[in-house]
mmCIF file of C-alpha atoms in Angstrom:
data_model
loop_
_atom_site.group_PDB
_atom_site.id
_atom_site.type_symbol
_atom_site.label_atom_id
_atom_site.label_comp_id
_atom_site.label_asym_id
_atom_site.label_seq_id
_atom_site.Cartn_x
_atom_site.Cartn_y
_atom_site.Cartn_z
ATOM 1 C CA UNK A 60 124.572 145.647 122.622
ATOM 2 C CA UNK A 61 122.966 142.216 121.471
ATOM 3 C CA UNK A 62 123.187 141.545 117.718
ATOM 4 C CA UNK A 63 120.611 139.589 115.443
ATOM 5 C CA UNK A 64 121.545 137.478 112.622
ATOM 6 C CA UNK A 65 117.726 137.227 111.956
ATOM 7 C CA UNK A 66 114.795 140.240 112.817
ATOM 8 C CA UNK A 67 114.359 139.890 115.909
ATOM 9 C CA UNK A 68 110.689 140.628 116.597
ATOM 10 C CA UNK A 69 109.500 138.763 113.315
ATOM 11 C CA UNK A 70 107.906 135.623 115.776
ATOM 12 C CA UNK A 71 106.344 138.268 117.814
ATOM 13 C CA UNK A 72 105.112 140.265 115.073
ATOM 14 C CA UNK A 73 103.482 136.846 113.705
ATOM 15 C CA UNK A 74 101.639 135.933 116.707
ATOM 16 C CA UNK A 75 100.541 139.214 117.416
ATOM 17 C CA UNK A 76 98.681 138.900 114.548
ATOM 18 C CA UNK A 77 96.121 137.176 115.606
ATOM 19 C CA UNK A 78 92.901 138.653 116.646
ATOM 20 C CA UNK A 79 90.878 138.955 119.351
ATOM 21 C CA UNK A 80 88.675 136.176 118.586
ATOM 22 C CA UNK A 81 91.022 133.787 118.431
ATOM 23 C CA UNK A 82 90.025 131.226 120.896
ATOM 24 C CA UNK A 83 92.345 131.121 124.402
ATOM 25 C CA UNK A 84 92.970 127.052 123.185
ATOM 26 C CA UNK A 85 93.606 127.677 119.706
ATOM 27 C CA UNK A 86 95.987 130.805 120.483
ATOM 28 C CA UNK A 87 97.757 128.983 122.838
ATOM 29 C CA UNK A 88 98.397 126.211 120.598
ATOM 30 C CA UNK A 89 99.600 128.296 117.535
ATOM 31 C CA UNK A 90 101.703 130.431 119.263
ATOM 32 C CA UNK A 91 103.503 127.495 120.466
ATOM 33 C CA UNK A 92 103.542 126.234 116.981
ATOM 34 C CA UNK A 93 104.615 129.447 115.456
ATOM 35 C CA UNK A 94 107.761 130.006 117.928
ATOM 36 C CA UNK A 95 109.007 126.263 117.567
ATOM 37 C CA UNK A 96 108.767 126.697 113.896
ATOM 38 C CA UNK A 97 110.548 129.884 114.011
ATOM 39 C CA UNK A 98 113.257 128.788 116.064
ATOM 40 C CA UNK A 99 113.752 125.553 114.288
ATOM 41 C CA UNK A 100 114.251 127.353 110.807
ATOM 42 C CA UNK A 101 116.659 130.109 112.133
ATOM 43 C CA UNK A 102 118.738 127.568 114.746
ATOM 44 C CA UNK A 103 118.835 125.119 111.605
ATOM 45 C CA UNK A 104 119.097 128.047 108.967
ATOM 46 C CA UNK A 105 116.606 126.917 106.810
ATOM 47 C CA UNK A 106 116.995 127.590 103.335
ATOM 48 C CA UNK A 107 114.074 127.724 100.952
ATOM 49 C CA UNK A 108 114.584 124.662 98.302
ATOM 50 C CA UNK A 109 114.818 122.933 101.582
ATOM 51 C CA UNK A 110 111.445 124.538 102.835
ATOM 52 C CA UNK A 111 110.095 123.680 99.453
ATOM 53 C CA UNK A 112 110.760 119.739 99.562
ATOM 54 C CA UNK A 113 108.844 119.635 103.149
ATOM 55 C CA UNK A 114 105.807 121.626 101.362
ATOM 56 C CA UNK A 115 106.166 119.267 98.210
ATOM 57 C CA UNK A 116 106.339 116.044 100.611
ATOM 58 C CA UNK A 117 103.236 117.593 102.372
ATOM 59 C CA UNK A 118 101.054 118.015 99.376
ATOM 60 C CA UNK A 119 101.975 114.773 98.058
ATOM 61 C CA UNK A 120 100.975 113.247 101.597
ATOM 62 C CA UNK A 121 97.651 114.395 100.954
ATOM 63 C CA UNK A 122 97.121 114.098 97.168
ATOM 64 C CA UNK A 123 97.914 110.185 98.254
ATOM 65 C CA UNK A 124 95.721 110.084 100.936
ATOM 66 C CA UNK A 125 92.002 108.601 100.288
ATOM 67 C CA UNK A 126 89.231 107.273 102.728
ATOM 68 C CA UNK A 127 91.076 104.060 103.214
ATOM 69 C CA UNK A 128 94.696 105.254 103.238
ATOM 70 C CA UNK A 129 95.854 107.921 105.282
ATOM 71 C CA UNK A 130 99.114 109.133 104.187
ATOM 72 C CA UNK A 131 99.739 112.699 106.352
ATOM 73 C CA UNK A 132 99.080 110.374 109.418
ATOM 74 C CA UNK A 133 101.496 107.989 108.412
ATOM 75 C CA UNK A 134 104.017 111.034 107.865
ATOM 76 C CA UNK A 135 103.315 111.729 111.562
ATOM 77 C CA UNK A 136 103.538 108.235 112.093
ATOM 78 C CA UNK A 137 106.936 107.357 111.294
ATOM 79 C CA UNK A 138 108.589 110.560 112.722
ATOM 80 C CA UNK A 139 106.959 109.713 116.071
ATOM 81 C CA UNK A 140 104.424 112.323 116.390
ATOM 82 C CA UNK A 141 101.085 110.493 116.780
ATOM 83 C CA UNK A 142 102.881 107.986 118.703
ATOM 84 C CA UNK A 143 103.772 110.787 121.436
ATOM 85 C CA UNK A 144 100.498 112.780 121.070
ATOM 86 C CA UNK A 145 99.205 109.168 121.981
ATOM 87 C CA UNK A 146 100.869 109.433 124.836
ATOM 88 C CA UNK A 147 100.551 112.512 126.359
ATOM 89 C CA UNK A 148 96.716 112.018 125.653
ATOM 90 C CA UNK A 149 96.761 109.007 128.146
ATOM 91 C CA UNK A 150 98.971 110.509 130.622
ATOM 92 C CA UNK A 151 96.767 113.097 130.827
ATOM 93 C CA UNK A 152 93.659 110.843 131.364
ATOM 94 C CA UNK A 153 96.034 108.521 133.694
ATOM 95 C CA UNK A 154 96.823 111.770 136.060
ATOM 96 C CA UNK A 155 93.185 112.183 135.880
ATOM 97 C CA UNK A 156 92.303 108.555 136.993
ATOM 98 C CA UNK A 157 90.910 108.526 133.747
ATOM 99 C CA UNK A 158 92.940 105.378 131.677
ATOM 100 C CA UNK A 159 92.376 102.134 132.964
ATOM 101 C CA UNK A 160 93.378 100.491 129.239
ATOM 102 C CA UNK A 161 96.624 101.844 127.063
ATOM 103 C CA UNK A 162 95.652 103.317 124.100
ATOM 104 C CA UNK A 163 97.191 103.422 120.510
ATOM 105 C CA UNK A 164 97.288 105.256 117.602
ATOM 106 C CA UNK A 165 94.778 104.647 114.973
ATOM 107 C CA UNK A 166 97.137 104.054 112.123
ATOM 108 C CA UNK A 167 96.724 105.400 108.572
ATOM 109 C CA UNK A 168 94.523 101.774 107.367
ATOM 110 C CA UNK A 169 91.167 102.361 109.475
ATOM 111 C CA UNK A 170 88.090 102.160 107.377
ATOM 112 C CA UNK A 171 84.937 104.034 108.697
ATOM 113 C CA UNK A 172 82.732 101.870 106.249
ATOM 114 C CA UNK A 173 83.554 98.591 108.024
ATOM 115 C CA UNK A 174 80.250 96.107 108.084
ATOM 116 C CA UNK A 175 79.186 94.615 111.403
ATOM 117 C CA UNK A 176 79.898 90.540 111.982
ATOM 118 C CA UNK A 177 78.412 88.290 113.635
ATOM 119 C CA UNK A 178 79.942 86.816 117.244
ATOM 120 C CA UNK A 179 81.900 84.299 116.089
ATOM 121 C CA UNK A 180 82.454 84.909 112.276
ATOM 122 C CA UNK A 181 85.930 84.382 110.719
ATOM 123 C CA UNK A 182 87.134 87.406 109.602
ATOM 124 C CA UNK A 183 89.762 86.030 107.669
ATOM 125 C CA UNK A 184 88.002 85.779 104.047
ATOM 126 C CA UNK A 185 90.746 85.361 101.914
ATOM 127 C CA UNK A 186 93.031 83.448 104.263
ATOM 128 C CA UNK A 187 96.595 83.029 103.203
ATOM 129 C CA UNK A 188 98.601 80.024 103.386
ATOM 130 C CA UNK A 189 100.900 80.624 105.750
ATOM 131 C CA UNK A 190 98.291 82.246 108.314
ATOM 132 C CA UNK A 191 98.024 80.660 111.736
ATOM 133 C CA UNK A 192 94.321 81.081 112.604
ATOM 134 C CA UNK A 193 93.555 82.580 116.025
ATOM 135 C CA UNK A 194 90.305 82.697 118.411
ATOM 136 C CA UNK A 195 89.932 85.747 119.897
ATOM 137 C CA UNK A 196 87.595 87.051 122.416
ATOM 138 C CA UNK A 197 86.722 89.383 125.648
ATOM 139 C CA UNK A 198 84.634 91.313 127.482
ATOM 140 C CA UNK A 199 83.721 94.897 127.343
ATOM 141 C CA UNK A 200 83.048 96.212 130.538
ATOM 142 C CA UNK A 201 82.511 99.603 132.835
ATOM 143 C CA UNK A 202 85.893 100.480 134.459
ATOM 144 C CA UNK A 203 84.242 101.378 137.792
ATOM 145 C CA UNK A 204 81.367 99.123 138.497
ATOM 146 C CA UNK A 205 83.142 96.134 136.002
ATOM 147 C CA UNK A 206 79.742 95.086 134.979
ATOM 148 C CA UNK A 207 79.322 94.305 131.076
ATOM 149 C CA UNK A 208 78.295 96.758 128.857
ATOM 150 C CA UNK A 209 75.677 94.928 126.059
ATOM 151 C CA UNK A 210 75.689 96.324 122.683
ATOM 152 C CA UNK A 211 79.045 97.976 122.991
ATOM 153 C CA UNK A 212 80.582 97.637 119.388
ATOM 154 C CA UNK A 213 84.462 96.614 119.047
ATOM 155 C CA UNK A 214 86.132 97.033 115.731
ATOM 156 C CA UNK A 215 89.180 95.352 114.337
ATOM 157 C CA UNK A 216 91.223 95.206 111.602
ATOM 158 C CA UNK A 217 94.370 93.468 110.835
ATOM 159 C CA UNK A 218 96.887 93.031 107.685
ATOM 160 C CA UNK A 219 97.308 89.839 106.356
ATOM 161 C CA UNK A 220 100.998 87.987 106.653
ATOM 162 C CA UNK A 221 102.110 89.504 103.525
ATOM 163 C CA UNK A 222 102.260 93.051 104.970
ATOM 164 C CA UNK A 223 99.223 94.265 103.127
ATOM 165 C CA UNK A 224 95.652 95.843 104.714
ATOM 166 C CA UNK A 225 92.653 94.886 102.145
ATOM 167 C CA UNK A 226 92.459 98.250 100.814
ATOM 168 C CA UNK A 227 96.214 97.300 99.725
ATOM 169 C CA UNK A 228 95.820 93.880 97.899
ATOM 170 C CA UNK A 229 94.008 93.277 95.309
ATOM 171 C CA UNK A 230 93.916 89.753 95.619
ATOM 172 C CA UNK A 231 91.991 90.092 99.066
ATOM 173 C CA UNK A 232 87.991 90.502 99.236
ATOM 174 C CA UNK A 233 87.030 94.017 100.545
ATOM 175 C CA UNK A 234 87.076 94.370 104.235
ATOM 176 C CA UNK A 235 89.026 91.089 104.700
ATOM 177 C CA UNK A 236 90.714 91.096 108.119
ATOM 178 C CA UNK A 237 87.745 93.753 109.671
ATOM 179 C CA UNK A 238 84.679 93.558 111.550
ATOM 180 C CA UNK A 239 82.788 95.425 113.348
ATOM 181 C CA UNK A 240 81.068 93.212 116.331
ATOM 182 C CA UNK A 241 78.543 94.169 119.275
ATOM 183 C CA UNK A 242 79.096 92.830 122.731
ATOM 184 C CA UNK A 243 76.386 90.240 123.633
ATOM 185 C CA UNK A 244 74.391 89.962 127.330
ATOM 186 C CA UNK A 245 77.330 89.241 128.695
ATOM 187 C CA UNK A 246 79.394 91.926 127.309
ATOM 188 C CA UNK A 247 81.362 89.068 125.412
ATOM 189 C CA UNK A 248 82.559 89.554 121.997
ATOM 190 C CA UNK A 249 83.925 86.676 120.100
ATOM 191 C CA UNK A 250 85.405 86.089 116.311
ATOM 192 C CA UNK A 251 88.046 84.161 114.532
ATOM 193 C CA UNK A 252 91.363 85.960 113.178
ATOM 194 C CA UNK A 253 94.673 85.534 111.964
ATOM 195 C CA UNK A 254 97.768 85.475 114.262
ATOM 196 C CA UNK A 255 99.253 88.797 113.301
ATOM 197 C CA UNK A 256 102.768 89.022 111.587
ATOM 198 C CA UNK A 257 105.050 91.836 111.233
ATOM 199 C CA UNK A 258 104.886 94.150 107.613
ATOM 200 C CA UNK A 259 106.709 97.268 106.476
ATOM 201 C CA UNK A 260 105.104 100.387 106.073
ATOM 202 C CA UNK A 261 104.651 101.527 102.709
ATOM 203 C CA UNK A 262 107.386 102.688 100.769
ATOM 204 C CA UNK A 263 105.568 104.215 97.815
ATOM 205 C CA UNK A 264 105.181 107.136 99.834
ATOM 206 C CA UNK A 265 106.552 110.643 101.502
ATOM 207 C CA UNK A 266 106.557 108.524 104.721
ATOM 208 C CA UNK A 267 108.491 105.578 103.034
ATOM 209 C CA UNK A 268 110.820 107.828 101.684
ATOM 210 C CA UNK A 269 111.629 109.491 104.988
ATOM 211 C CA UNK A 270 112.291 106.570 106.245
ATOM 212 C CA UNK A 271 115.175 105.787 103.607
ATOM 213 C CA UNK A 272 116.306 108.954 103.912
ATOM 214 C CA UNK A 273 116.532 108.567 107.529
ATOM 215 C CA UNK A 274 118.367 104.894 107.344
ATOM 216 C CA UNK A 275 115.505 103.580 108.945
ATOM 217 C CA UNK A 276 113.926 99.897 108.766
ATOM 218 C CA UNK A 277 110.484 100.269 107.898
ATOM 219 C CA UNK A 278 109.236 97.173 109.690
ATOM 220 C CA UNK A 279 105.713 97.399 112.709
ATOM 221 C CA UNK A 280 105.688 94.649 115.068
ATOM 222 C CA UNK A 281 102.545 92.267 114.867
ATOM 223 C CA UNK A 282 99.697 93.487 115.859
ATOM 224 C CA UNK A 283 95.792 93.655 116.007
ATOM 225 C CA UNK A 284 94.022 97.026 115.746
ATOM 226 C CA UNK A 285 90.760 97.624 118.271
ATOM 227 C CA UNK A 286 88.022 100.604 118.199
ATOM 228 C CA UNK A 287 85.776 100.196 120.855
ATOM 229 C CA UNK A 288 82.573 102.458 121.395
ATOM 230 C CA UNK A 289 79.693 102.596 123.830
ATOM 231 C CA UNK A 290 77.332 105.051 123.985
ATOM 232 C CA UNK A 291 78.141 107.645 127.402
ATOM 233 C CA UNK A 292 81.801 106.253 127.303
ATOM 234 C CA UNK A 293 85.088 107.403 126.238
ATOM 235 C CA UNK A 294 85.855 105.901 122.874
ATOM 236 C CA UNK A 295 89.120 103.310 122.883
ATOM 237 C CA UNK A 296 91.443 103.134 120.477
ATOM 238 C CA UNK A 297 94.552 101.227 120.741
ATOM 239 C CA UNK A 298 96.230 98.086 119.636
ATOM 240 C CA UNK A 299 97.626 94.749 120.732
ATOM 241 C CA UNK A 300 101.359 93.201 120.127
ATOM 242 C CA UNK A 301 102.634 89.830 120.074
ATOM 243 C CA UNK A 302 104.931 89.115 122.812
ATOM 244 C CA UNK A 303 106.938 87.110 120.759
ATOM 245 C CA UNK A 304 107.434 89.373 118.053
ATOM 246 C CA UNK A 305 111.109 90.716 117.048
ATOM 247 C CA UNK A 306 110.127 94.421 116.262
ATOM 248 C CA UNK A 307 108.454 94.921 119.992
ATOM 249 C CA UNK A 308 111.812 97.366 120.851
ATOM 250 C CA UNK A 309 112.140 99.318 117.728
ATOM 251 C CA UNK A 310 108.404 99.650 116.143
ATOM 252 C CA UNK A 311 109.326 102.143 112.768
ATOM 253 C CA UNK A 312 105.840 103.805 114.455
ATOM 254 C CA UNK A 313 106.976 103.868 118.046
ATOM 255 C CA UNK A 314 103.461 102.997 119.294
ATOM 256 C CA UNK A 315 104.334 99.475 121.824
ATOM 257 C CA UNK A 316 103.700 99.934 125.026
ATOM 258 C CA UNK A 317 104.220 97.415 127.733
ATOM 259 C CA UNK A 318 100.471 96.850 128.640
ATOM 260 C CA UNK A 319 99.926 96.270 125.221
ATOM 261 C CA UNK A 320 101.973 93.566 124.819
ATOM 262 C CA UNK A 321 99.959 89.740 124.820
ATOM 263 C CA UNK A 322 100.097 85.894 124.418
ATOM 264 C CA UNK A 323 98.375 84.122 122.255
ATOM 265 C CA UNK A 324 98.249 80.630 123.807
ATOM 266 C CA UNK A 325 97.301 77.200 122.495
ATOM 267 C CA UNK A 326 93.575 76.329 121.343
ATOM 268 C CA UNK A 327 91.930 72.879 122.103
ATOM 269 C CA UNK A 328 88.933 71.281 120.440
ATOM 270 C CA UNK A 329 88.712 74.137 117.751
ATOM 271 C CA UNK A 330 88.771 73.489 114.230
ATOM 272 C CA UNK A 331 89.245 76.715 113.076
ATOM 273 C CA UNK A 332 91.610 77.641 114.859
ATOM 274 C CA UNK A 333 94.906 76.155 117.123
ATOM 275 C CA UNK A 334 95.972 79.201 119.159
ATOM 276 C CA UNK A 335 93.835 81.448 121.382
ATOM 277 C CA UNK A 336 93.728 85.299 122.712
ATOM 278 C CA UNK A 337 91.669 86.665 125.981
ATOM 279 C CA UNK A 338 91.640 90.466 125.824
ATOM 280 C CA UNK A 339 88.928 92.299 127.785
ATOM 281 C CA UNK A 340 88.331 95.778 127.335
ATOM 282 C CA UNK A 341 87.545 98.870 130.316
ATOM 283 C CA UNK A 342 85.591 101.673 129.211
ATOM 284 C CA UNK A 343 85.010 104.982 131.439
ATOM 285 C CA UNK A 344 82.106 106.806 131.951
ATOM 286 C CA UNK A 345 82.172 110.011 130.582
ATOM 287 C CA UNK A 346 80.393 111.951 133.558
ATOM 288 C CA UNK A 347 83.050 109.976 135.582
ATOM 289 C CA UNK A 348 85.874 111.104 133.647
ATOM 290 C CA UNK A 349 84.147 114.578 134.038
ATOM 291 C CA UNK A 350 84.157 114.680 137.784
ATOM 292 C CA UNK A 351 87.517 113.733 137.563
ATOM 293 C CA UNK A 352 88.567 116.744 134.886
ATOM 294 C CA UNK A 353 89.818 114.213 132.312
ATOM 295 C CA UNK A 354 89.831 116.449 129.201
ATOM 296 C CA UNK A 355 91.374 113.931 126.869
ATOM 297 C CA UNK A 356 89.680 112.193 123.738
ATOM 298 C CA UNK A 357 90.016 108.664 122.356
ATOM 299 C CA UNK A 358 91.386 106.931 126.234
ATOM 300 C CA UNK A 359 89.844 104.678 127.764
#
């Protein structure tokens, strides 16, 4: 006869608990949850002081976390998780024909109260000395029928070459590095940035901390964040990485992916700027991705 170290119908007795109007979706998920929880403390032997310093890094996740710095994400972050939810979110839409443009995770520095620019505005306010300026610019268009979509807004946001997001400096002016533009007649959008350089995530956190714990370098390659929206489509959120970056192969955040990956190339004739970046952007129709059962949010 089988012997338990551990009770073993506790799990069971858990999930039973819930009632019968528990959604199918939401009992589905936390009974998932529950057992990999449950088997990770007994197969690991969790003791409680070590239960109590993941509770303790979890509350101090969110008493750090504010409207302009997400800490809990950037917990998930750096162990992977929103990295791989990214994933299976635009495999999912992929299967379903559903994700002509990789997507990204958001990242713990988004701002919701970011002001619209004008095309062609600099976003770089406070610029720093070593900054290489860039041009950047594209076209927003309809996946299927690849004609532009007017008034579609893309969002960006960017740190500044000494690792730091606005929110993060106080020597920048707020929303340096942002803007929020909308896609002209042509479906062109069009603004002036920096060349992105790698930065650290913050080590004044739970996150940072993990990371040291874990012997980890806490570096993300360069990159550009982009939010783009159109009313009837599927949201995008992803972000782009410079090719010639060292941190491409071991991002602390594990969010590169191959598509992803672009050139910025040399700029003629501009003042403001010597080096240049074409990315265009496909968004899907949300009654197309319905026909085709995509079920995913935030692909595109």
């Amino acid at each position: 006869m089988a012997t338990h170290r551990f009770d073993p119908n506790f799990t069971d007795n858990v999930i039973n608990a819930m009632g019968p109007k528990t959604s199918p979706r939401l009992r589905q998920l936390m009974t998932g949850l529950i057992r990999h929880v449950h088997d990770f403390a007994r197969e690991e032997e969790l003791t409680v002081d070590e239960w109590m310093q993941g509770v303790k890094l979890l509350n101090w996740a969110g008493q750090m976390s504010t409207d302009r710095r997400n800490e809990g994400q950037l917990v998930c972050d750096v162990i992977g998780l929103e990295s791989l939810v990214d994933e299976i979110t635009f495999k999912l839409a992929e299967e379903a024909k559903d994700a002509p443009t990789a997507t990204a995770i958001l990242g713990p520095f988004f701002r919701a109260d970011t002001p619209y620019r004008q095309n062609g505005d600099n976003i770089v306010v406070t610029k720093p000395k070593d900054g290489e300026m860039a041009y950047m610019h594209g076209r927003v268009v309809d996946f299927d029928t690849k004609k532009p979509l007017v008034g579609a807004t893309v969002e960006v946001w960017q740190a500044s070459t000494n690792g730091l997001y606005e929110q993060q400096d106080p020597e920048q002016i707020e929303f340096n590095l942002r803007g929020k533009f909308k896609t002209d007649a042509d479906g062109r959008y069009y603004f002036h940035c920096l060349r992105p350089t790698p930065y650290p995530v913050p080590f004044d956190g739970p996150a940072g901390k993990m990371l040291q714990a874990m012997d980890r370098h806490p570096f993300r390659p360069a990159h550009i964040h982009i939010l783009a929206t159109y009313e009837g489509y599927r949201p995008l959120t992803t972000q782009i990485f410079d090719r010639k970056d060292k941190y491409l192969t071991n991002d602390s955040v594990f969010a590169v992916k191959d598509s992803l990956i672009v050139d910025f190339v040399e700029r003629k004739g501009d003042p403001q700027a010597g080096l240049e970046l074409e990315y265009d952007i496909k968004l899907v129709h949300y009654e197309i991705a319905a026909s085709t059962n995509g079920t995913t949010n935030g692909s595109a």
